[in-house]
XYZ file of C-alpha atoms in Angstrom:
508
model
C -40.998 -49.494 -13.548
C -39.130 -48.312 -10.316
C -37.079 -45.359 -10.075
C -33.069 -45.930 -9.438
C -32.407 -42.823 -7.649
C -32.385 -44.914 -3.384
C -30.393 -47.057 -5.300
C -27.855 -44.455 -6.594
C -28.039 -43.109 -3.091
C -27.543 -46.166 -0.903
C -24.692 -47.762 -3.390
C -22.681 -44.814 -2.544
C -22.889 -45.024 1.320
C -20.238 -46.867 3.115
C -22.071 -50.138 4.283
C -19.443 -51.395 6.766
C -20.626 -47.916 8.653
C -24.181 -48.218 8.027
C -26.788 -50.696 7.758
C -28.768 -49.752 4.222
C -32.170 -50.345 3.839
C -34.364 -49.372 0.552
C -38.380 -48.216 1.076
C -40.455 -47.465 -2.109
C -43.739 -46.343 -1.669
C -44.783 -47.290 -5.197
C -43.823 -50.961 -4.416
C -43.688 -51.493 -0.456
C -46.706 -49.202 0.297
C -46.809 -46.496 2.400
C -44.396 -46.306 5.322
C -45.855 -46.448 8.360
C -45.227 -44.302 10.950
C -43.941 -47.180 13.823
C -41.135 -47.967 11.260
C -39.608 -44.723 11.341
C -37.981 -45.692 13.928
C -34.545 -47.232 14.631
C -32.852 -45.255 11.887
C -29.438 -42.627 12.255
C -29.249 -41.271 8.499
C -32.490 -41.119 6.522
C -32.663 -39.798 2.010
C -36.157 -39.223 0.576
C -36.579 -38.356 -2.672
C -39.465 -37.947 -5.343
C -40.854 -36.085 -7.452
C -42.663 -33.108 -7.469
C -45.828 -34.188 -6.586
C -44.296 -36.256 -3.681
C -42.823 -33.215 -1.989
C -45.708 -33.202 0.377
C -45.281 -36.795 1.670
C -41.521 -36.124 1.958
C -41.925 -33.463 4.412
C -44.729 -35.981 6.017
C -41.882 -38.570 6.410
C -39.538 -35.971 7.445
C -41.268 -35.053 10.555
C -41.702 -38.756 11.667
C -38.523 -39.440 11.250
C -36.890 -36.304 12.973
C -39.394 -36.547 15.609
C -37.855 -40.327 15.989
C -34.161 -38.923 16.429
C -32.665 -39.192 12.733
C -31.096 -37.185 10.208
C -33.182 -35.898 7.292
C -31.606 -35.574 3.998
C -34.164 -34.802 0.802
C -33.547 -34.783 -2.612
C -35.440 -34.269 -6.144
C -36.870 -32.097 -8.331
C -38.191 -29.239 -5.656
C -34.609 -29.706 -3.208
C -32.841 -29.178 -7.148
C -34.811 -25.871 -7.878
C -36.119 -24.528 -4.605
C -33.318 -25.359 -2.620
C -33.503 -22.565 0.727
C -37.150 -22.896 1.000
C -36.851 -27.332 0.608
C -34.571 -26.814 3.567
C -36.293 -25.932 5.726
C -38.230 -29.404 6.292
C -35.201 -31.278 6.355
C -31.899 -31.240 8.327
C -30.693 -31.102 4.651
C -30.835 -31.320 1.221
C -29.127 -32.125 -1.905
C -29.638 -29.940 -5.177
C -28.944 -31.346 -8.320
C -27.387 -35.320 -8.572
C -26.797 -37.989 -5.823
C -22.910 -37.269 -6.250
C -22.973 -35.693 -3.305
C -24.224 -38.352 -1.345
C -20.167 -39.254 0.021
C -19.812 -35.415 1.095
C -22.943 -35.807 3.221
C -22.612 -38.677 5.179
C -19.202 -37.535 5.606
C -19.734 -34.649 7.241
C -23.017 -36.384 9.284
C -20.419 -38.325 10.589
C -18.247 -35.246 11.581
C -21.306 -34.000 13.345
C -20.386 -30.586 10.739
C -23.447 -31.130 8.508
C -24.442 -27.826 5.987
C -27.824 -27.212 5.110
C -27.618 -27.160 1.272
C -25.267 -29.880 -0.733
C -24.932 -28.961 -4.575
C -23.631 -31.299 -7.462
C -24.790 -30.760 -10.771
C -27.037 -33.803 -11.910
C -24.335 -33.753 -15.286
C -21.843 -34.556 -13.249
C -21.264 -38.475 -13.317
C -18.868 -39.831 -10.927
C -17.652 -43.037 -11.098
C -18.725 -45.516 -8.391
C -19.993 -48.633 -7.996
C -23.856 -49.438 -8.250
C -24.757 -52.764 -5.563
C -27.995 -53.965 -6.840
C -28.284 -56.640 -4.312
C -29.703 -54.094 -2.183
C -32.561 -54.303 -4.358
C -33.172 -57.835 -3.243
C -31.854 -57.743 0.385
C -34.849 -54.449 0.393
C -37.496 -56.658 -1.176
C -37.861 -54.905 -3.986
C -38.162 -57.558 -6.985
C -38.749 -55.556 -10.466
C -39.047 -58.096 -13.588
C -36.403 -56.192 -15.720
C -32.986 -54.844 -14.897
C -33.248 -50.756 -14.108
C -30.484 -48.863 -15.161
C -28.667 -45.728 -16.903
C -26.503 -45.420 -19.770
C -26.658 -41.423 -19.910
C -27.966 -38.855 -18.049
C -30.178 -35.369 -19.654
C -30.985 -34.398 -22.644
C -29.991 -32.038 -25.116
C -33.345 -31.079 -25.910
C -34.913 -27.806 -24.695
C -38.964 -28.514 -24.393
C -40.604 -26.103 -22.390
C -42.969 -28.453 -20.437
C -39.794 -30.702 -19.165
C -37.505 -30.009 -15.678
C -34.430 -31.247 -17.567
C -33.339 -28.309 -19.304
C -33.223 -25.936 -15.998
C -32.218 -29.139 -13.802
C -29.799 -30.926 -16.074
C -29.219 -28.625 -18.951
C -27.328 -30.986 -20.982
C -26.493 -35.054 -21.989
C -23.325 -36.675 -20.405
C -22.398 -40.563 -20.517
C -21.558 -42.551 -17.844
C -18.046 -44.347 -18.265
C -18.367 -47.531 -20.894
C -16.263 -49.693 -18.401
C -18.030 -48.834 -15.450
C -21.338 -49.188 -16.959
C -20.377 -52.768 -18.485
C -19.748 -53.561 -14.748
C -23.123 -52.287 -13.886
C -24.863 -54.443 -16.119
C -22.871 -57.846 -14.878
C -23.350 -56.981 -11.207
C -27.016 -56.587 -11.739
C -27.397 -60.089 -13.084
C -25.220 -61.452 -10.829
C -26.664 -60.271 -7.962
C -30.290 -61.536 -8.279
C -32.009 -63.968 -7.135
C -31.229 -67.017 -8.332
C -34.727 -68.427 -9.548
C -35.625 -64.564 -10.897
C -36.969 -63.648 -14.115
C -34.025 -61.363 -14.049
C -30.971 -64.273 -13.629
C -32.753 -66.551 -16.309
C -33.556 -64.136 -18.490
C -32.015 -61.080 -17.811
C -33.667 -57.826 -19.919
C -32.391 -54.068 -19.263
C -34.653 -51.124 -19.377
C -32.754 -47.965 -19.906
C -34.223 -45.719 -17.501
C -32.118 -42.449 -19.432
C -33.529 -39.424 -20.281
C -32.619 -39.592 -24.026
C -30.722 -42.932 -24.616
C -30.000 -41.527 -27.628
C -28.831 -37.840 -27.297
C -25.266 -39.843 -27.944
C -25.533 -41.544 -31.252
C -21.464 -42.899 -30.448
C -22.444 -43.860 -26.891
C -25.508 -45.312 -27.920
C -23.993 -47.484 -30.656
C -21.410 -48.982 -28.627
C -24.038 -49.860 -25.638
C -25.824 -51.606 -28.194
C -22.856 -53.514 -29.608
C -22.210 -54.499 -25.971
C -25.725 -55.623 -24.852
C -25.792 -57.638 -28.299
C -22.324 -59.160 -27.388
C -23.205 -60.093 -23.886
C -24.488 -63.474 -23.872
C -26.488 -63.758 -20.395
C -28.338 -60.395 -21.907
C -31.456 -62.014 -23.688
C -33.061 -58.222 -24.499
C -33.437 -54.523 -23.679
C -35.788 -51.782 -23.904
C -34.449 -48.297 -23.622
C -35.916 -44.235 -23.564
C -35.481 -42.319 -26.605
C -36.610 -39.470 -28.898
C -39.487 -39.788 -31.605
C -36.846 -38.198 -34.247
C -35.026 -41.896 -33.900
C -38.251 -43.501 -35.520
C -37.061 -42.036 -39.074
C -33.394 -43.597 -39.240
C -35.117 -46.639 -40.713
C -31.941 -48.499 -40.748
C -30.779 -47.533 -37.084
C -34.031 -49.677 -36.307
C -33.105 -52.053 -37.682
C -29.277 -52.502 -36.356
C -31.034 -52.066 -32.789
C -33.802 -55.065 -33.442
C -30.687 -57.199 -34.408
C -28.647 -55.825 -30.865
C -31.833 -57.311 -28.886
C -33.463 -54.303 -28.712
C -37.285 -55.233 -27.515
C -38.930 -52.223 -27.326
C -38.192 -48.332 -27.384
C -40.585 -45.542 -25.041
C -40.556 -42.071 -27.406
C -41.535 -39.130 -26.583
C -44.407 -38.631 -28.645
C -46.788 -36.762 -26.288
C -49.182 -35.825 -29.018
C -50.156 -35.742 -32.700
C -51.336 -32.253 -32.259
C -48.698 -30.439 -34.243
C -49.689 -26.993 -32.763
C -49.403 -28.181 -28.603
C -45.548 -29.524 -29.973
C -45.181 -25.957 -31.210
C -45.639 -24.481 -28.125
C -44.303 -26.646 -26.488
C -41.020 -26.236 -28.268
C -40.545 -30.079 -29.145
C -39.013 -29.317 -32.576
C -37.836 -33.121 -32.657
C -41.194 -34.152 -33.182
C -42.021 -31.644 -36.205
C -40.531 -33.465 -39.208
C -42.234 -32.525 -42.535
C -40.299 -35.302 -44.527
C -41.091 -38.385 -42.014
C -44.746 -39.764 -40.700
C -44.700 -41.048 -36.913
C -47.368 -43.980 -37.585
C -45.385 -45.207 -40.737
C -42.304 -45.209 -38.366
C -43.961 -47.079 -35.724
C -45.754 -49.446 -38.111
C -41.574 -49.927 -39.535
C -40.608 -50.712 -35.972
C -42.665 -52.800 -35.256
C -42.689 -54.631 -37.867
C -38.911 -55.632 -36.863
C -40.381 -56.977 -33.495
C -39.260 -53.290 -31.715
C -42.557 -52.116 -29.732
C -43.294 -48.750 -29.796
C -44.774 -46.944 -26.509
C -45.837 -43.735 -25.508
C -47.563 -41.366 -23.320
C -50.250 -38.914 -24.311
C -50.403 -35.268 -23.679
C -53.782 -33.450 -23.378
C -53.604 -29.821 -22.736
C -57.144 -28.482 -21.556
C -55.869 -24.694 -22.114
C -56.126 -25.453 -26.104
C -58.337 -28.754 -26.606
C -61.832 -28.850 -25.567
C -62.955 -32.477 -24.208
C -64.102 -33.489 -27.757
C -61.307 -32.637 -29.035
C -59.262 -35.104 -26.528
C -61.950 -37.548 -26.913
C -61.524 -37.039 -30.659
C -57.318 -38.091 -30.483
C -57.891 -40.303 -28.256
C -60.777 -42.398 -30.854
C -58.460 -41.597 -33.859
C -55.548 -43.336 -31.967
C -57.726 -46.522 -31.336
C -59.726 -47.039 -34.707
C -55.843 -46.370 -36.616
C -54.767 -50.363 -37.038
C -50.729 -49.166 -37.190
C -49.971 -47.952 -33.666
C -50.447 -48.734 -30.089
C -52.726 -47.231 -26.971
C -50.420 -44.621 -24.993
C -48.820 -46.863 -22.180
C -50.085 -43.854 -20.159
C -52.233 -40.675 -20.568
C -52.134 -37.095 -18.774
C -53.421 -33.421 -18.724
C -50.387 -31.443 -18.930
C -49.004 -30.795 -15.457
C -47.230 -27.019 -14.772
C -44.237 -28.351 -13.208
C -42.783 -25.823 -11.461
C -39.346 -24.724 -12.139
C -40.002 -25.026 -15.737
C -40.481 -22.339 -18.688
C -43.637 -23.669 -19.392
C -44.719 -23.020 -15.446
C -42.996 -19.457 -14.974
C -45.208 -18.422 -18.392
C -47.974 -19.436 -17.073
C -47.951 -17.620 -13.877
C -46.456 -14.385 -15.957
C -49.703 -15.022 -17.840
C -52.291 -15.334 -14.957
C -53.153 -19.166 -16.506
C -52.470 -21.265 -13.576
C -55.590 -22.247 -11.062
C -55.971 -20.177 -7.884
C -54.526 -22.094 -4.809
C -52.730 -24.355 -7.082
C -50.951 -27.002 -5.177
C -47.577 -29.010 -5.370
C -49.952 -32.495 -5.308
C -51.772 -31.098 -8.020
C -48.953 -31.851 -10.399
C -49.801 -35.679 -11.009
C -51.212 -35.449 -14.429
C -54.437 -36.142 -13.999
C -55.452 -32.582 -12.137
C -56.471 -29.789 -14.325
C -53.968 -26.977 -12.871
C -55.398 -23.894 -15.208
C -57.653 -21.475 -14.635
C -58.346 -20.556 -18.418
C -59.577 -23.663 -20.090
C -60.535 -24.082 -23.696
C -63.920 -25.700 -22.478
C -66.546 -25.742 -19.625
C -64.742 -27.131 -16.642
C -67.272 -29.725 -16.084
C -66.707 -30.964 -19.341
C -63.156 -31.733 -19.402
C -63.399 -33.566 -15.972
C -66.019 -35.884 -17.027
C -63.466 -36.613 -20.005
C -60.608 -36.891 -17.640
C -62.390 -38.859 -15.082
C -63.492 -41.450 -17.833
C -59.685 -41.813 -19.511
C -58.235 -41.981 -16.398
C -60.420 -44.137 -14.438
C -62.955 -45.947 -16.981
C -60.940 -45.259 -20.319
C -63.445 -48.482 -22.030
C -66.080 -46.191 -22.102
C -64.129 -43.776 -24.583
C -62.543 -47.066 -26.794
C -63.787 -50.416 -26.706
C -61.728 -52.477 -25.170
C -62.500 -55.537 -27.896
C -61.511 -53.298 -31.071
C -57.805 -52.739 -29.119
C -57.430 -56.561 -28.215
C -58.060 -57.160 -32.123
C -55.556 -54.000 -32.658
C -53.125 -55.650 -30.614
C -53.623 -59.441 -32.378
C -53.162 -57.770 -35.974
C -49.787 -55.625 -34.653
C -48.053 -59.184 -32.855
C -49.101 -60.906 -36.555
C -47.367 -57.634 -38.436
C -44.125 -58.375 -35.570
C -42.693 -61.282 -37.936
C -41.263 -62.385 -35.140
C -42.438 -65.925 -32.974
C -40.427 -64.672 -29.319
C -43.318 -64.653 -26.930
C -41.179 -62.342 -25.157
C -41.777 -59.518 -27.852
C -45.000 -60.190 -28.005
C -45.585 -59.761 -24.272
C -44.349 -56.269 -24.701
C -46.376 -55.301 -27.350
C -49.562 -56.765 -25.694
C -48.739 -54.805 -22.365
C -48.001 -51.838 -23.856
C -51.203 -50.908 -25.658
C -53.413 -53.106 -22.966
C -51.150 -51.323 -19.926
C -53.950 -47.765 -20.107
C -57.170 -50.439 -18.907
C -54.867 -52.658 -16.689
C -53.419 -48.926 -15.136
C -57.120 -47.451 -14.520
C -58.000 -50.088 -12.156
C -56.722 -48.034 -9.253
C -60.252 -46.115 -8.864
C -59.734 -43.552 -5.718
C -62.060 -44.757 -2.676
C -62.995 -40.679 -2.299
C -64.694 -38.731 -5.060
C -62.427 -36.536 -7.151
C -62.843 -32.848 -8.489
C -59.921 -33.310 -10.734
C -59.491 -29.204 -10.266
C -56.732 -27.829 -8.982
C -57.128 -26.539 -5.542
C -59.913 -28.651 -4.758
C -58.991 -32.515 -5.266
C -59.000 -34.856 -2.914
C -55.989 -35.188 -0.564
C -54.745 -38.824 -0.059
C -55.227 -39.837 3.332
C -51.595 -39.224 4.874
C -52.500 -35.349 5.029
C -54.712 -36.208 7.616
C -53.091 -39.059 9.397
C -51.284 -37.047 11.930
C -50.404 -37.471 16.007
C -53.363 -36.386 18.308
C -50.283 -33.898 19.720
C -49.273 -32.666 16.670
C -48.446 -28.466 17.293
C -50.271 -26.067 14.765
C -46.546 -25.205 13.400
C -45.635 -28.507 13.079
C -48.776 -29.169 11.026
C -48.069 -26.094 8.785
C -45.013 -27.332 8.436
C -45.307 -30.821 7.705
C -49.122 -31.742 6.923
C -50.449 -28.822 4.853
C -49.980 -28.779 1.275
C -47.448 -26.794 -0.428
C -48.944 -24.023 -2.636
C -47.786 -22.671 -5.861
C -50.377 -19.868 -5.937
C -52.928 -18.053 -4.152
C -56.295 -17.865 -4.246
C -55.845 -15.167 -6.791
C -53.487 -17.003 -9.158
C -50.525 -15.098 -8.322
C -47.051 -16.733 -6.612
C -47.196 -18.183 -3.205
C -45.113 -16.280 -0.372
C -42.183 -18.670 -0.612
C -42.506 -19.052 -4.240
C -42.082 -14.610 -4.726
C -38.324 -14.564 -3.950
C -37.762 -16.858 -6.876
C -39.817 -15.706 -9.182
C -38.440 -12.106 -8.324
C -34.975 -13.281 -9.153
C -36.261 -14.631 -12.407
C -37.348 -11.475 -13.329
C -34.896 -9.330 -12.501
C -32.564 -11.929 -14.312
C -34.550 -11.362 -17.656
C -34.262 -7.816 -16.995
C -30.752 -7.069 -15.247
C -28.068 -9.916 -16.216
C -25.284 -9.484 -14.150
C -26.599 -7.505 -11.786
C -24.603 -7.340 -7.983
C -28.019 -6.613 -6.033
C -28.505 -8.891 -3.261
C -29.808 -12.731 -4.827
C -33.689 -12.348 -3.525
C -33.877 -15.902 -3.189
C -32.182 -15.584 0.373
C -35.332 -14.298 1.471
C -36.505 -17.481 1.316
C -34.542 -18.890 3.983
C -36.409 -16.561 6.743
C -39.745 -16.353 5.051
């Protein structure tokens, strides 16, 4: 799966101005630093945990002559202090991509763009840049909606999005034709063309939804699509099957656990039905040829690490469902309820950093077990999961599920197969440096350290050191005060005509 967001961006520059060029990490590799080069007008985006390696970039590239613009989920919430790294940066959705270059071109260029992510405008997506950038996904990436309606605690969308819009039927209809007919000719994607629906909540919009699907079922070069959606959409029995008759191959929920109390706190109400069981649902889907995936949420503040060893077995001895596609120890993102609590509380780790939030990093200082024993757990899911489930037991799991299917497309049974196998193929990646797994402590990846022999000590506290959330105590960071100051005093004073403390930020 590749994010769309450089996409998004570089459709909506003017390319008889500029020469667009695509770089994904996650598929090209890392950049190097001899191809920074050669460029006027550079965007970098990720997400949280990539903030670091965006300022990284940053520097190389400024230091080659271009124009920095950043975006994502720390430029969104932390605006003033993300600026100061780039030349500028973008809060909220790429919509303001046109009002940037614009003014780069004036030579008038502000230091803080804002469009809320909600707001859609309407423009055209060119996904042959995908192919002219080398970038060669099996499926067709793209959006249908945008947010989610949905409040959970843990999740950046409510403070970041706050809400579920649509993108324009007509438009989007356009979308999905210019994405066929602009890859490669010989592609998995021309000959058999399948969409994954990359929205938050595909269906927040029950209307919208519906009349996607009619389309997609309609369109005769689409052969299948797979799409994001809530667990509650499991219990409308005969909505599954309407969208296993529209093509529908597969649907990602958001589970995240079975552990009724860590959905409590985590406010996921959608997940809390008292009248509807989540296996029988999935064991219904699938048995229309719909595969069901999911991630898996472990929260080491609660569960001790036979506890997650315990879901983790009971998940892989029950014959009805699927292995998570992916498993994580719940990450503090910051910016979200969940995080601010948590520093209120004193629960996040001393000299917690920004890398830290990858989901496999335990970021809390007050942990329902020994901290030794919860990173030999987390080591072993992450990196060497067949030594918590045998990895012959969930091929015979998988065998019985494709038999249960009732249907003979090979096609639907590759996604089910790759969905439950995806957790061994995924741990593969074992790090070539020795992990704590602690927050504060884990191993930095190797661009931290890759840095020019004449590289200034401000330049390498600017652009090389790691972004902390806290300090060795636990409490906020120095750049991270101003904004939790204004928090507070929000809680406390609504309305107030004091002086926004976040501008502090800006000279901090």
């Amino acid at each position: 799966m590749q994010p769309i967001s450089g996409l998004h961006v570089a459709s909506l520059i003017d390319q008889t101005v500029f020469d667009v060029r695509l770089h994904h990490e996650d598929w090209h590799g890392p950049l190097e630093v001899v191809d920074c080069k050669r460029y006027d007008l550079v965007f970098l985006s990720g997400l949280q945990v990539d903030f670091d390696r965006l300022r990284q970039l940053s520097f190389y590239f400024r230091r080659s002559g271009a124009v920095v613009i950043a975006g994502g989920s720390i430029c969104t919430t932390f605006p003033e202090f993300a600026s100061q790294f780039f030349d500028a940066v973008c809060a909220g959705g790429v919509d303001s991509v046109p009002a940037v270059v614009a003014d780069f071109l004036k030579g008038s260029l502000k230091s803080i763009y804002r469009s809320p992510i909600a707001l859609i405008s309407s423009y055209a997506i060119d996904y042959s840049l995908l192919t002219r950038s080398g970038i060669s996904p099996v499926v067709h990436l793209i959006e249908a909606t945008r947010g989610c309606s949905f409040k959970c605690s843990f999740c950046v969308i409510p403070s970041e999005v706050g809400t579920h819009v649509s993108y324009n039927f007509d438009q989007l209809t356009k979308t999905i034709d210019n994405a066929i007919s602009t890859s490669p000719r010989l592609s998995f994607r021309r000959l058999y063309p399948i969409f994954m629906l990359l929205d938050n909540n595909f269906s927040d919009d029950r209307e919208h939804m519906l009349r996607v699907c009619a389309y997609l079922k309609s369109n005769p070069r689409v052969r299948g699509w797979v799409a994001l959606v809530t667990q509650n959409v499991l219990h409308d029995r005969e909505l599954i099957r309407h969208l296993a008759a529209s093509k529908c191959l597969g649907l990602f929920i958001g589970l995240e656990s079975f552990d009724a109390d860590m959905l409590r706190r985590y406010r996921k109400t959608q997940n809390l039905s008292k009248r509807h069981n989540v296996i029988d649902d999935i064991a219904y889907s699938e048995s229309q040829g719909v595969t069901i995936t999911y991630g898996y949420l472990f929260d080491p503040r609660y569960q001790k690490a036979s506890d997650m060893e315990s879901q983790i077995r009971a998940i892989a001895e029950n014959p009805l469902i699927p292995m998570p596609i992916y498993m994580s120890v719940v990450a503090p993102l910051a910016g979200t309820e969940s995080f601010w609590d948590d520093l209120d509380s004193g629960r996040l780790a001393p000299n917690l950093r920004l890398r830290d939030l990858d989901g496999e990093t335990v970021a809390y200082s007050q942990l329902a077990d020994r901290a030794d024993a919860i990173v030999t757990f987390v080591e072993q899911i992450f990196r060497r999961p067949w030594t918590v489930v045998g990895r012959a037991g969930i091929l015979l799991k998988t065998l019985r599920r494709l038999v249960r299917s009732g249907t003979l497309n090979p096609i639907r049974w590759y996604f089910m197969a790759v969905g439950t196998l995806h957790c061994f193929i995924w741990s593969r990646g074992t790090p070539s440096q020795p992990r704590s797994y602690l927050a504060g402590s884990d191993t930095l990846d190797p661009q931290y350290f890759e840095r020019p022999v004449d590289l200034s000590d401000q330049d390498r506290a600017t652009y090389f050191d790691p972004i902390y959330l806290t300090d060795d105590a636990g409490r906020p960071s120095d750049w991270l005060k101003p904004y939790y100051l204004r928090r507070a005093t929000n809680h406390v004073r609504r309305g107030s005509s004091n002086t926004d403390p976040v501008q502090e930020v800006a000279v901090s």
